[in-house]
Amino acid sequence: MAIKQLEQTIDDIEAGNIDLEQALNKYKEGVNLVKFCQEKLQDIEQKIKILDQDSNQLKDFATQ
């Protein structure tokens, strides 16, 4: 859901149909959404490491 919100925020800014103050607010919202998504991704990567550890094989999560 956060990614969808981020995509919508980007679309709103790129469309150029909002004034400067609204664009700034959308930008701030986008920054917060990016931080949220990064934190969720880190949490998931950590869970993957823990699952691998439980199977007696600890592997780093490849992000590429």
N, CA, C and O atoms as a DFTB+ gen file, in Angstrom:
256 C
 N C O
     1  1       0.822      -1.192       0.000
     2  2       0.000       0.000       0.000
     3  2       0.867       1.257       0.000
     4  3       0.540       2.234      -0.674
     5  1       1.953       1.240       0.740
     6  2       2.823       2.415       0.808
     7  2       3.451       2.706      -0.549
     8  3       3.635       3.867      -0.917
     9  1       3.780       1.653      -1.290
    10  2       4.379       1.862      -2.610
    11  2       3.364       2.502      -3.546
    12  3       3.709       3.386      -4.330
    13  1       2.116       2.060      -3.468
    14  2       1.060       2.672      -4.285
    15  2       0.906       4.153      -3.943
    16  3       0.762       4.990      -4.834
    17  1       0.938       4.471      -2.647
    18  2       0.834       5.867      -2.217
    19  2       2.017       6.669      -2.749
    20  3       1.855       7.804      -3.198
    21  1       3.206       6.073      -2.695
    22  2       4.397       6.753      -3.193
    23  2       4.283       7.006      -4.693
    24  3       4.616       8.090      -5.170
    25  1       3.815       6.012      -5.431
    26  2       3.621       6.189      -6.871
    27  2       2.629       7.307      -7.158
    28  3       2.850       8.116      -8.059
    29  1       1.544       7.360      -6.404
    30  2       0.544       8.407      -6.596
    31  2       1.122       9.780      -6.272
    32  3       0.853      10.756      -6.972
    33  1       1.916       9.848      -5.210
    34  2       2.553      11.105      -4.820
    35  2       3.470      11.597      -5.932
    36  3       3.465      12.780      -6.271
    37  1       4.253      10.691      -6.495
    38  2       5.154      11.052      -7.595
    39  2       4.351      11.529      -8.796
    40  3       4.687      12.541      -9.411
    41  1       3.290      10.801      -9.129
    42  2       2.438      11.201     -10.252
    43  2       1.856      12.595     -10.040
    44  3       1.823      13.404     -10.968
    45  1       1.398      12.878      -8.822
    46  2       0.819      14.188      -8.514
    47  2       1.838      15.305      -8.722
    48  3       1.522      16.349      -9.293
    49  1       3.057      15.074      -8.256
    50  2       4.099      16.101      -8.386
    51  2       4.476      16.285      -9.851
    52  3       4.586      17.412     -10.334
    53  1       4.675      15.169     -10.560
    54  2       5.094      15.247     -11.960
    55  2       4.025      15.844     -12.861
    56  3       4.349      16.442     -13.887
    57  1       2.762      15.694     -12.499
    58  2       1.681      16.236     -13.321
    59  2       1.725      17.758     -13.359
    60  3       1.292      18.373     -14.334
    61  1       2.246      18.362     -12.300
    62  2       2.378      19.813     -12.271
    63  2       1.075      20.559     -12.080
    64  3       1.020      21.765     -12.319
    65  1       0.038      19.883     -11.661
    66  2      -1.269      20.517     -11.484
    67  2      -1.512      20.998     -10.063
    68  3      -2.649      21.295      -9.696
    69  1      -0.460      21.079      -9.260
    70  2      -0.592      21.524      -7.875
    71  2       0.330      22.712      -7.655
    72  3       1.331      22.877      -8.352
    73  1      -0.020      23.533      -6.681
    74  2       0.811      24.704      -6.421
    75  2       2.067      24.301      -5.649
    76  3       2.220      23.148      -5.245
    77  1       2.953      25.261      -5.454
    78  2       4.251      24.990      -4.843
    79  2       4.121      24.422      -3.433
    80  3       4.839      23.490      -3.072
    81  1       3.212      24.975      -2.637
    82  2       3.042      24.493      -1.265
    83  2       2.540      23.050      -1.247
    84  3       3.006      22.233      -0.452
    85  1       1.593      22.746      -2.122
    86  2       1.096      21.369      -2.207
    87  2       2.207      20.426      -2.674
    88  3       2.322      19.302      -2.186
    89  1       3.017      20.889      -3.616
    90  2       4.127      20.072      -4.107
    91  2       5.124      19.790      -2.992
    92  3       5.635      18.676      -2.878
    93  1       5.400      20.794      -2.172
    94  2       6.315      20.607      -1.045
    95  2       5.745      19.598      -0.054
    96  3       6.468      18.732       0.439
    97  1       4.462      19.708       0.235
    98  2       3.821      18.751       1.140
    99  2       3.848      17.337       0.566
   100  3       4.086      16.371       1.292
   101  1       3.604      17.220      -0.740
   102  2       3.670      15.913      -1.392
   103  2       5.093      15.359      -1.335
   104  3       5.287      14.161      -1.131
   105  1       6.086      16.231      -1.517
   106  2       7.483      15.805      -1.450
   107  2       7.804      15.252      -0.060
   108  3       8.422      14.195       0.070
   109  1       7.379      15.979       0.976
   110  2       7.607      15.514       2.353
   111  2       6.925      14.167       2.585
   112  3       7.495      13.269       3.205
   113  1       5.712      14.043       2.084
   114  2       4.982      12.780       2.202
   115  2       5.756      11.657       1.506
   116  3       5.858      10.545       2.024
   117  1       6.290      11.961       0.342
   118  2       7.073      10.974      -0.399
   119  2       8.318      10.539       0.347
   120  3       8.649       9.354       0.370
   121  1       9.013      11.489       0.958
   122  2      10.208      11.164       1.742
   123  2       9.841      10.222       2.887
   124  3      10.543       9.242       3.137
   125  1       8.758      10.515       3.571
   126  2       8.311       9.650       4.671
   127  2       7.928       8.256       4.176
   128  3       8.210       7.261       4.843
   129  1       7.297       8.182       3.026
   130  2       6.926       6.884       2.467
   131  2       8.159       6.076       2.068
   132  3       8.196       4.861       2.264
   133  1       9.163       6.742       1.512
   134  2      10.409       6.054       1.152
   135  2      11.070       5.490       2.401
   136  3      11.516       4.342       2.404
   137  1      11.136       6.284       3.457
   138  2      11.724       5.808       4.717
   139  2      10.961       4.597       5.243
   140  3      11.567       3.616       5.674
   141  1       9.639       4.665       5.206
   142  2       8.803       3.558       5.670
   143  2       9.092       2.290       4.864
   144  3       9.249       1.209       5.431
   145  1       9.161       2.431       3.547
   146  2       9.418       1.272       2.685
   147  2      10.806       0.692       2.937
   148  3      10.975      -0.527       2.957
   149  1      11.798       1.557       3.130
   150  2      13.151       1.078       3.418
   151  2      13.191       0.298       4.725
   152  3      13.848      -0.740       4.807
   153  1      12.498       0.787       5.743
   154  2      12.458       0.091       7.031
   155  2      11.783      -1.270       6.892
   156  3      12.253      -2.256       7.460
   157  1      10.693      -1.329       6.146
   158  2       9.994      -2.599       5.933
   159  2      10.893      -3.586       5.191
   160  3      10.939      -4.769       5.529
   161  1      11.603      -3.096       4.184
   162  2      12.504      -3.953       3.426
   163  2      13.614      -4.501       4.316
   164  3      13.958      -5.679       4.220
   165  1      14.175      -3.666       5.175
   166  2      15.214      -4.122       6.099
   167  2      14.668      -5.175       7.056
   168  3      15.346      -6.160       7.345
   169  1      13.458      -4.976       7.545
   170  2      12.830      -5.960       8.434
   171  2      12.673      -7.310       7.729
   172  3      12.959      -8.361       8.302
   173  1      12.221      -7.261       6.494
   174  2      12.019      -8.492       5.736
   175  2      13.351      -9.181       5.463
   176  3      13.450     -10.403       5.573
   177  1      14.380      -8.406       5.107
   178  2      15.699      -8.984       4.874
   179  2      16.209      -9.676       6.134
   180  3      16.799     -10.753       6.051
   181  1      15.988      -9.072       7.292
   182  2      16.421      -9.667       8.557
   183  2      15.668     -10.970       8.826
   184  3      16.260     -11.940       9.298
   185  1      14.379     -10.999       8.532
   186  2      13.593     -12.219       8.722
   187  2      14.094     -13.338       7.817
   188  3      14.125     -14.502       8.215
   189  1      14.485     -12.981       6.604
   190  2      15.023     -13.984       5.684
   191  2      16.314     -14.559       6.245
   192  3      16.533     -15.768       6.173
   193  1      17.170     -13.714       6.802
   194  2      18.414     -14.189       7.412
   195  2      18.117     -15.131       8.573
   196  3      18.775     -16.160       8.727
   197  1      17.134     -14.781       9.382
   198  2      16.772     -15.621      10.528
   199  2      16.235     -16.967      10.042
   200  3      16.585     -18.008      10.599
   201  1      15.393     -16.956       9.016
   202  2      14.865     -18.208       8.474
   203  2      15.986     -19.093       7.952
   204  3      15.983     -20.302       8.182
   205  1      16.947     -18.495       7.246
   206  2      18.087     -19.258       6.752
   207  2      18.901     -19.817       7.912
   208  3      19.412     -20.934       7.833
   209  1      19.023     -19.051       8.976
   210  2      19.774     -19.495      10.141
   211  2      19.074     -20.693      10.788
   212  3      19.735     -21.628      11.238
   213  1      17.765     -20.668      10.834
   214  2      17.000     -21.770      11.413
   215  2      17.200     -23.068      10.630
   216  3      17.076     -24.160      11.185
   217  1      17.503     -22.946       9.370
   218  2      17.750     -24.142       8.562
   219  2      19.232     -24.511       8.571
   220  3      19.706     -25.265       7.720
   221  1      19.953     -23.963       9.552
   222  2      21.392     -24.209       9.727
   223  2      22.239     -23.663       8.587
   224  3      23.391     -24.062       8.415
   225  1      21.680     -22.776       7.831
   226  2      22.425     -22.129       6.763
   227  2      22.138     -20.635       6.815
   228  3      21.035     -20.195       6.491
   229  1      23.121     -19.869       7.218
   230  2      22.956     -18.422       7.283
   231  2      23.491     -17.824       5.994
   232  3      24.680     -17.923       5.691
   233  1      22.603     -17.209       5.249
   234  2      22.979     -16.584       3.986
   235  2      22.543     -15.131       4.034
   236  3      21.486     -14.804       4.574
   237  1      23.358     -14.275       3.472
   238  2      22.955     -12.880       3.359
   239  2      21.910     -12.770       2.266
   240  3      21.949     -13.494       1.271
   241  1      20.984     -11.861       2.463
   242  2      19.952     -11.622       1.469
   243  2      20.550     -10.806       0.343
   244  3      21.076      -9.719       0.583
   245  1      20.482     -11.298      -0.861
   246  2      21.013     -10.581      -2.022
   247  2      19.961      -9.598      -2.503
   248  3      18.849      -9.994      -2.851
   249  1      20.308      -8.316      -2.524
   250  2      19.345      -7.289      -2.934
   251  2      19.387      -7.039      -4.426
   252  3      18.630      -6.207      -4.926
   253  1      20.237      -7.722      -5.142
   254  2      20.321      -7.510      -6.587
   255  2      19.798      -8.688      -7.338
   256  3      19.792      -8.683      -8.569
